[in-house]
Amino acid sequence: MSERYPDITRDDAGVVLVNEWNVGTRDRQRAGADAVARLWRAEPLPEHALSLNLYVSDDGTSVLAYKQWTDLDAYREFARTARSAQAGEVAPGITRHEPTAYRLYRHGLGEQGAVPGSIVVVQFETRNETAARTLVDTLFDVYGDEEPGKGAIGSHFHIAVDGSRMLNYAEFVDAASHEALITTETSGSRRLTSVLAEVEGITPLGFRRYTLHTAVAR
């Protein structure tokens, strides 16, 4: 077991499964996260699972699971055989449901050697994989040469296997580093709205900031 933030770029992770539960209150968030953590720790990792990572949002409303597997077929076989035993509600607001499957597409790095203490998950709905790739590539074209904000460790852009979503898993030293970034207007932040308007077939879904609750890895 490990309580460290996962290595998002590990070479053996062929697919990432993401679940997000909106639980509404901090009490339900804590109860739900603790219940999921107990389930994960009760048994060994499935054969092709590499890491299971659970996060709680700083605003107290959400729980997020980020799971790295070797490949999608292995996960689907596990889900098929284990589904009956795993059905039902884990805790109020935490009901098992099919995760969104992603693959890491591109990533950019900031402070080398820094240890994550907070992550920000930014999501877009995308018309298809082409739109998702265009969005990520455009962001790199516009911002790739700029210095990352202080405390920014890495941005990891994932595209859903079915092309319906783009998810940026952004690592920061702490929540204050991200807060400073979004509250300080820069030339880059002023350009973002116009940059996004140029990409067809995308809908911004906003962001949410999380802290690691539980991590189990091999």
PDB file of C-alpha atoms in Angstrom:
ATOM      1  CA  MET A   1       0.000   0.000   0.000  1.00  0.00           C
ATOM      2  CA  SER A   2       1.026   3.580  -0.545  1.00  0.00           C
ATOM      3  CA  GLU A   3      -0.352   6.907   0.625  1.00  0.00           C
ATOM      4  CA  ARG A   4       1.655   8.882  -1.909  1.00  0.00           C
ATOM      5  CA  TYR A   5       0.151  10.613  -4.900  1.00  0.00           C
ATOM      6  CA  PRO A   6       0.353   8.325  -7.944  1.00  0.00           C
ATOM      7  CA  ASP A   7       2.865   8.493 -10.764  1.00  0.00           C
ATOM      8  CA  ILE A   8       0.543   9.654 -13.535  1.00  0.00           C
ATOM      9  CA  THR A   9       3.101   8.974 -16.267  1.00  0.00           C
ATOM     10  CA  ARG A  10       3.996   5.385 -15.351  1.00  0.00           C
ATOM     11  CA  ASP A  11       4.688   3.456 -18.556  1.00  0.00           C
ATOM     12  CA  ASP A  12       2.682   0.351 -17.656  1.00  0.00           C
ATOM     13  CA  ALA A  13      -0.620   2.212 -17.201  1.00  0.00           C
ATOM     14  CA  GLY A  14      -2.535   1.607 -20.421  1.00  0.00           C
ATOM     15  CA  VAL A  15      -5.845   2.997 -19.210  1.00  0.00           C
ATOM     16  CA  VAL A  16      -7.209   5.160 -16.392  1.00  0.00           C
ATOM     17  CA  LEU A  17     -10.694   4.707 -14.896  1.00  0.00           C
ATOM     18  CA  VAL A  18     -12.256   7.771 -13.269  1.00  0.00           C
ATOM     19  CA  ASN A  19     -15.358   7.930 -11.071  1.00  0.00           C
ATOM     20  CA  GLU A  20     -16.687  11.117  -9.511  1.00  0.00           C
ATOM     21  CA  TRP A  21     -19.440  11.185  -6.891  1.00  0.00           C
ATOM     22  CA  ASN A  22     -21.200  14.388  -5.819  1.00  0.00           C
ATOM     23  CA  VAL A  23     -22.062  13.705  -2.187  1.00  0.00           C
ATOM     24  CA  GLY A  24     -23.166  17.168  -1.079  1.00  0.00           C
ATOM     25  CA  THR A  25     -21.764  17.530   2.432  1.00  0.00           C
ATOM     26  CA  ARG A  26     -18.463  17.035   4.239  1.00  0.00           C
ATOM     27  CA  ASP A  27     -19.958  14.408   6.552  1.00  0.00           C
ATOM     28  CA  ARG A  28     -21.172  12.327   3.619  1.00  0.00           C
ATOM     29  CA  GLN A  29     -17.892  12.922   1.819  1.00  0.00           C
ATOM     30  CA  ARG A  30     -15.909  11.601   4.780  1.00  0.00           C
ATOM     31  CA  ALA A  31     -18.198   8.610   5.282  1.00  0.00           C
ATOM     32  CA  GLY A  32     -18.171   7.747   1.588  1.00  0.00           C
ATOM     33  CA  ALA A  33     -14.415   8.054   1.185  1.00  0.00           C
ATOM     34  CA  ASP A  34     -13.785   5.973   4.301  1.00  0.00           C
ATOM     35  CA  ALA A  35     -16.178   3.270   3.047  1.00  0.00           C
ATOM     36  CA  VAL A  36     -14.473   3.043  -0.347  1.00  0.00           C
ATOM     37  CA  ALA A  37     -11.055   2.958   1.317  1.00  0.00           C
ATOM     38  CA  ARG A  38     -12.114   0.043   3.523  1.00  0.00           C
ATOM     39  CA  LEU A  39     -13.282  -1.901   0.472  1.00  0.00           C
ATOM     40  CA  TRP A  40     -10.022  -1.290  -1.374  1.00  0.00           C
ATOM     41  CA  ARG A  41      -7.914  -2.352   1.584  1.00  0.00           C
ATOM     42  CA  ALA A  42      -9.957  -5.450   2.364  1.00  0.00           C
ATOM     43  CA  GLU A  43      -8.521  -7.418  -0.569  1.00  0.00           C
ATOM     44  CA  PRO A  44      -5.328  -7.475  -2.651  1.00  0.00           C
ATOM     45  CA  LEU A  45      -5.196  -5.372  -5.788  1.00  0.00           C
ATOM     46  CA  PRO A  46      -6.781  -7.106  -8.790  1.00  0.00           C
ATOM     47  CA  GLU A  47      -4.160  -8.716 -11.013  1.00  0.00           C
ATOM     48  CA  HIS A  48      -4.019  -6.013 -13.690  1.00  0.00           C
ATOM     49  CA  ALA A  49      -4.710  -3.016 -11.437  1.00  0.00           C
ATOM     50  CA  LEU A  50      -1.662  -0.810 -10.862  1.00  0.00           C
ATOM     51  CA  SER A  51      -2.995   1.819  -8.480  1.00  0.00           C
ATOM     52  CA  LEU A  52      -6.271   2.857  -6.856  1.00  0.00           C
ATOM     53  CA  ASN A  53      -6.380   6.486  -5.731  1.00  0.00           C
ATOM     54  CA  LEU A  54      -9.179   8.223  -3.866  1.00  0.00           C
ATOM     55  CA  TYR A  55      -9.510  11.984  -3.423  1.00  0.00           C
ATOM     56  CA  VAL A  56     -11.811  14.313  -1.504  1.00  0.00           C
ATOM     57  CA  SER A  57     -12.660  17.741  -2.879  1.00  0.00           C
ATOM     58  CA  ASP A  58     -11.636  20.778  -0.883  1.00  0.00           C
ATOM     59  CA  ASP A  59     -15.190  22.144  -1.036  1.00  0.00           C
ATOM     60  CA  GLY A  60     -16.570  19.044   0.724  1.00  0.00           C
ATOM     61  CA  THR A  61     -18.981  18.068  -2.041  1.00  0.00           C
ATOM     62  CA  SER A  62     -17.227  15.389  -4.074  1.00  0.00           C
ATOM     63  CA  VAL A  63     -15.216  12.156  -3.982  1.00  0.00           C
ATOM     64  CA  LEU A  64     -13.070  11.139  -6.956  1.00  0.00           C
ATOM     65  CA  ALA A  65     -11.484   7.782  -7.809  1.00  0.00           C
ATOM     66  CA  TYR A  66      -8.544   7.612 -10.246  1.00  0.00           C
ATOM     67  CA  LYS A  67      -7.525   4.029 -11.057  1.00  0.00           C
ATOM     68  CA  GLN A  68      -4.623   2.951 -13.248  1.00  0.00           C
ATOM     69  CA  TRP A  69      -4.872  -0.413 -15.033  1.00  0.00           C
ATOM     70  CA  THR A  70      -2.635  -2.176 -17.514  1.00  0.00           C
ATOM     71  CA  ASP A  71      -5.314  -2.208 -20.220  1.00  0.00           C
ATOM     72  CA  LEU A  72      -9.025  -1.707 -20.744  1.00  0.00           C
ATOM     73  CA  ASP A  73      -9.834  -5.319 -21.622  1.00  0.00           C
ATOM     74  CA  ALA A  74      -8.345  -6.493 -18.318  1.00  0.00           C
ATOM     75  CA  TYR A  75     -10.479  -4.003 -16.408  1.00  0.00           C
ATOM     76  CA  ARG A  76     -13.628  -4.972 -18.299  1.00  0.00           C
ATOM     77  CA  GLU A  77     -13.061  -8.649 -17.556  1.00  0.00           C
ATOM     78  CA  PHE A  78     -12.562  -7.856 -13.871  1.00  0.00           C
ATOM     79  CA  ALA A  79     -15.691  -5.678 -13.820  1.00  0.00           C
ATOM     80  CA  ARG A  80     -17.737  -8.384 -15.541  1.00  0.00           C
ATOM     81  CA  THR A  81     -16.762 -11.125 -13.096  1.00  0.00           C
ATOM     82  CA  ALA A  82     -16.869  -8.958  -9.982  1.00  0.00           C
ATOM     83  CA  ARG A  83     -19.967  -6.915 -10.771  1.00  0.00           C
ATOM     84  CA  SER A  84     -22.493  -8.985  -8.802  1.00  0.00           C
ATOM     85  CA  ALA A  85     -20.372  -8.902  -5.664  1.00  0.00           C
ATOM     86  CA  GLN A  86     -19.773  -5.158  -6.020  1.00  0.00           C
ATOM     87  CA  ALA A  87     -23.294  -4.007  -6.790  1.00  0.00           C
ATOM     88  CA  GLY A  88     -25.123  -1.468  -4.678  1.00  0.00           C
ATOM     89  CA  GLU A  89     -24.489   1.554  -2.537  1.00  0.00           C
ATOM     90  CA  VAL A  90     -21.214   1.763  -0.605  1.00  0.00           C
ATOM     91  CA  ALA A  91     -22.317   4.773   1.460  1.00  0.00           C
ATOM     92  CA  PRO A  92     -24.918   7.543   1.031  1.00  0.00           C
ATOM     93  CA  GLY A  93     -24.116   9.168  -2.302  1.00  0.00           C
ATOM     94  CA  ILE A  94     -21.491   6.552  -3.230  1.00  0.00           C
ATOM     95  CA  THR A  95     -23.065   4.063  -5.619  1.00  0.00           C
ATOM     96  CA  ARG A  96     -20.920   1.903  -7.842  1.00  0.00           C
ATOM     97  CA  HIS A  97     -21.314   2.861 -11.476  1.00  0.00           C
ATOM     98  CA  GLU A  98     -19.349   2.477 -14.665  1.00  0.00           C
ATOM     99  CA  PRO A  99     -16.295   4.764 -14.670  1.00  0.00           C
ATOM    100  CA  THR A 100     -15.123   6.843 -17.607  1.00  0.00           C
ATOM    101  CA  ALA A 101     -12.108   5.240 -19.286  1.00  0.00           C
ATOM    102  CA  TYR A 102      -9.270   7.564 -20.283  1.00  0.00           C
ATOM    103  CA  ARG A 103      -5.828   7.351 -21.794  1.00  0.00           C
ATOM    104  CA  LEU A 104      -3.063   9.836 -21.030  1.00  0.00           C
ATOM    105  CA  TYR A 105      -2.474  11.923 -24.164  1.00  0.00           C
ATOM    106  CA  ARG A 106       0.071  14.636 -23.297  1.00  0.00           C
ATOM    107  CA  HIS A 107       1.637  16.126 -20.216  1.00  0.00           C
ATOM    108  CA  GLY A 108       3.685  19.146 -19.232  1.00  0.00           C
ATOM    109  CA  LEU A 109       5.937  19.469 -16.199  1.00  0.00           C
ATOM    110  CA  GLY A 110       6.646  22.369 -13.849  1.00  0.00           C
ATOM    111  CA  GLU A 111       8.659  22.261 -10.618  1.00  0.00           C
ATOM    112  CA  GLN A 112      10.929  19.226 -10.894  1.00  0.00           C
ATOM    113  CA  GLY A 113      11.234  17.075  -7.791  1.00  0.00           C
ATOM    114  CA  ALA A 114       8.360  18.769  -5.975  1.00  0.00           C
ATOM    115  CA  VAL A 115       5.884  16.567  -4.106  1.00  0.00           C
ATOM    116  CA  PRO A 116       2.166  17.017  -4.882  1.00  0.00           C
ATOM    117  CA  GLY A 117      -0.043  18.144  -2.043  1.00  0.00           C
ATOM    118  CA  SER A 118      -3.101  19.072  -4.076  1.00  0.00           C
ATOM    119  CA  ILE A 119      -4.590  18.262  -7.469  1.00  0.00           C
ATOM    120  CA  VAL A 120      -7.001  20.139  -9.684  1.00  0.00           C
ATOM    121  CA  VAL A 121      -9.230  18.224 -12.090  1.00  0.00           C
ATOM    122  CA  VAL A 122     -10.356  20.258 -15.105  1.00  0.00           C
ATOM    123  CA  GLN A 123     -12.897  18.683 -17.451  1.00  0.00           C
ATOM    124  CA  PHE A 124     -14.311  19.389 -20.895  1.00  0.00           C
ATOM    125  CA  GLU A 125     -17.078  17.628 -22.764  1.00  0.00           C
ATOM    126  CA  THR A 126     -15.842  16.984 -26.299  1.00  0.00           C
ATOM    127  CA  ARG A 127     -17.675  16.114 -29.501  1.00  0.00           C
ATOM    128  CA  ASN A 128     -15.192  13.371 -30.394  1.00  0.00           C
ATOM    129  CA  GLU A 129     -11.548  12.373 -30.033  1.00  0.00           C
ATOM    130  CA  THR A 130     -10.474  14.819 -32.729  1.00  0.00           C
ATOM    131  CA  ALA A 131     -11.997  17.731 -30.810  1.00  0.00           C
ATOM    132  CA  ALA A 132     -10.340  16.550 -27.596  1.00  0.00           C
ATOM    133  CA  ARG A 133      -6.927  16.258 -29.240  1.00  0.00           C
ATOM    134  CA  THR A 134      -7.329  19.641 -30.913  1.00  0.00           C
ATOM    135  CA  LEU A 135      -8.142  21.216 -27.549  1.00  0.00           C
ATOM    136  CA  VAL A 136      -5.054  19.786 -25.859  1.00  0.00           C
ATOM    137  CA  ASP A 137      -2.761  20.531 -28.785  1.00  0.00           C
ATOM    138  CA  THR A 138      -4.036  24.110 -28.950  1.00  0.00           C
ATOM    139  CA  LEU A 139      -3.334  24.634 -25.251  1.00  0.00           C
ATOM    140  CA  PHE A 140       0.216  23.354 -25.725  1.00  0.00           C
ATOM    141  CA  ASP A 141       0.717  25.527 -28.814  1.00  0.00           C
ATOM    142  CA  VAL A 142      -0.382  28.643 -26.944  1.00  0.00           C
ATOM    143  CA  TYR A 143       1.043  28.021 -23.479  1.00  0.00           C
ATOM    144  CA  GLY A 144       3.732  25.385 -23.976  1.00  0.00           C
ATOM    145  CA  ASP A 145       6.644  27.833 -23.827  1.00  0.00           C
ATOM    146  CA  GLU A 146       5.380  29.787 -20.822  1.00  0.00           C
ATOM    147  CA  GLU A 147       6.762  29.288 -17.344  1.00  0.00           C
ATOM    148  CA  PRO A 148       4.292  27.388 -15.122  1.00  0.00           C
ATOM    149  CA  GLY A 149       2.954  29.162 -12.078  1.00  0.00           C
ATOM    150  CA  LYS A 150       4.824  28.887  -8.786  1.00  0.00           C
ATOM    151  CA  GLY A 151       3.949  25.585  -7.116  1.00  0.00           C
ATOM    152  CA  ALA A 152       2.663  23.979 -10.322  1.00  0.00           C
ATOM    153  CA  ILE A 153       4.182  20.504 -10.704  1.00  0.00           C
ATOM    154  CA  GLY A 154       2.533  18.978 -13.758  1.00  0.00           C
ATOM    155  CA  SER A 155      -0.495  18.963 -16.041  1.00  0.00           C
ATOM    156  CA  HIS A 156      -1.586  15.593 -17.401  1.00  0.00           C
ATOM    157  CA  PHE A 157      -4.138  15.674 -20.209  1.00  0.00           C
ATOM    158  CA  HIS A 158      -6.329  12.589 -20.598  1.00  0.00           C
ATOM    159  CA  ILE A 159      -8.774  11.836 -23.410  1.00  0.00           C
ATOM    160  CA  ALA A 160     -11.728   9.514 -22.898  1.00  0.00           C
ATOM    161  CA  VAL A 161     -11.546   6.284 -24.870  1.00  0.00           C
ATOM    162  CA  ASP A 162     -14.898   7.124 -26.472  1.00  0.00           C
ATOM    163  CA  GLY A 163     -13.784  10.697 -27.245  1.00  0.00           C
ATOM    164  CA  SER A 164     -16.478  12.294 -25.082  1.00  0.00           C
ATOM    165  CA  ARG A 165     -14.288  13.991 -22.461  1.00  0.00           C
ATOM    166  CA  MET A 166     -10.943  15.643 -21.863  1.00  0.00           C
ATOM    167  CA  LEU A 167      -9.626  15.637 -18.308  1.00  0.00           C
ATOM    168  CA  ASN A 168      -6.605  17.551 -17.064  1.00  0.00           C
ATOM    169  CA  TYR A 169      -5.117  16.145 -13.848  1.00  0.00           C
ATOM    170  CA  ALA A 170      -3.010  19.078 -12.621  1.00  0.00           C
ATOM    171  CA  GLU A 171      -0.604  18.654  -9.695  1.00  0.00           C
ATOM    172  CA  PHE A 172       0.310  21.451  -7.292  1.00  0.00           C
ATOM    173  CA  VAL A 173       2.537  21.692  -4.245  1.00  0.00           C
ATOM    174  CA  ASP A 174      -0.481  22.801  -2.222  1.00  0.00           C
ATOM    175  CA  ALA A 175      -3.924  24.324  -2.597  1.00  0.00           C
ATOM    176  CA  ALA A 176      -2.561  27.822  -1.991  1.00  0.00           C
ATOM    177  CA  SER A 177      -0.391  27.556  -5.116  1.00  0.00           C
ATOM    178  CA  HIS A 178      -3.430  26.875  -7.272  1.00  0.00           C
ATOM    179  CA  GLU A 179      -5.472  29.564  -5.538  1.00  0.00           C
ATOM    180  CA  ALA A 180      -2.738  32.111  -6.241  1.00  0.00           C
ATOM    181  CA  LEU A 181      -2.645  31.044  -9.883  1.00  0.00           C
ATOM    182  CA  ILE A 182      -6.371  31.494 -10.509  1.00  0.00           C
ATOM    183  CA  THR A 183      -6.686  34.755  -8.575  1.00  0.00           C
ATOM    184  CA  THR A 184      -3.726  36.462 -10.258  1.00  0.00           C
ATOM    185  CA  GLU A 185      -4.611  37.749 -13.711  1.00  0.00           C
ATOM    186  CA  THR A 186      -1.876  37.210 -16.288  1.00  0.00           C
ATOM    187  CA  SER A 187      -1.607  37.657 -20.032  1.00  0.00           C
ATOM    188  CA  GLY A 188      -2.065  33.882 -20.322  1.00  0.00           C
ATOM    189  CA  SER A 189      -5.265  33.811 -18.285  1.00  0.00           C
ATOM    190  CA  ARG A 190      -6.677  36.707 -20.319  1.00  0.00           C
ATOM    191  CA  ARG A 191      -6.048  34.770 -23.529  1.00  0.00           C
ATOM    192  CA  LEU A 192      -7.694  31.555 -22.339  1.00  0.00           C
ATOM    193  CA  THR A 193     -11.281  32.531 -23.124  1.00  0.00           C
ATOM    194  CA  SER A 194     -10.444  33.479 -26.702  1.00  0.00           C
ATOM    195  CA  VAL A 195      -8.294  30.369 -27.146  1.00  0.00           C
ATOM    196  CA  LEU A 196     -11.128  28.069 -26.052  1.00  0.00           C
ATOM    197  CA  ALA A 197     -13.585  29.888 -28.309  1.00  0.00           C
ATOM    198  CA  GLU A 198     -11.465  28.915 -31.308  1.00  0.00           C
ATOM    199  CA  VAL A 199     -11.791  25.165 -30.662  1.00  0.00           C
ATOM    200  CA  GLU A 200     -14.967  23.625 -32.053  1.00  0.00           C
ATOM    201  CA  GLY A 201     -16.901  20.843 -30.361  1.00  0.00           C
ATOM    202  CA  ILE A 202     -15.920  21.451 -26.737  1.00  0.00           C
ATOM    203  CA  THR A 203     -17.875  22.484 -23.631  1.00  0.00           C
ATOM    204  CA  PRO A 204     -16.012  23.532 -20.456  1.00  0.00           C
ATOM    205  CA  LEU A 205     -17.256  21.687 -17.354  1.00  0.00           C
ATOM    206  CA  GLY A 206     -15.200  23.616 -14.821  1.00  0.00           C
ATOM    207  CA  PHE A 207     -12.653  22.458 -12.284  1.00  0.00           C
ATOM    208  CA  ARG A 208     -12.528  21.049  -8.781  1.00  0.00           C
ATOM    209  CA  ARG A 209      -9.613  20.890  -6.345  1.00  0.00           C
ATOM    210  CA  TYR A 210      -8.878  17.662  -4.461  1.00  0.00           C
ATOM    211  CA  THR A 211      -6.644  16.239  -1.747  1.00  0.00           C
ATOM    212  CA  LEU A 212      -5.532  12.612  -1.643  1.00  0.00           C
ATOM    213  CA  HIS A 213      -7.483  10.460   0.827  1.00  0.00           C
ATOM    214  CA  THR A 214      -6.254   6.920   0.107  1.00  0.00           C
ATOM    215  CA  ALA A 215      -3.809   5.341  -2.336  1.00  0.00           C
ATOM    216  CA  VAL A 216      -3.121   1.652  -2.904  1.00  0.00           C
ATOM    217  CA  ALA A 217      -0.459   0.737  -5.453  1.00  0.00           C
ATOM    218  CA  ARG A 218       1.876  -2.018  -6.555  1.00  0.00           C
TER     219      ARG A 218
END
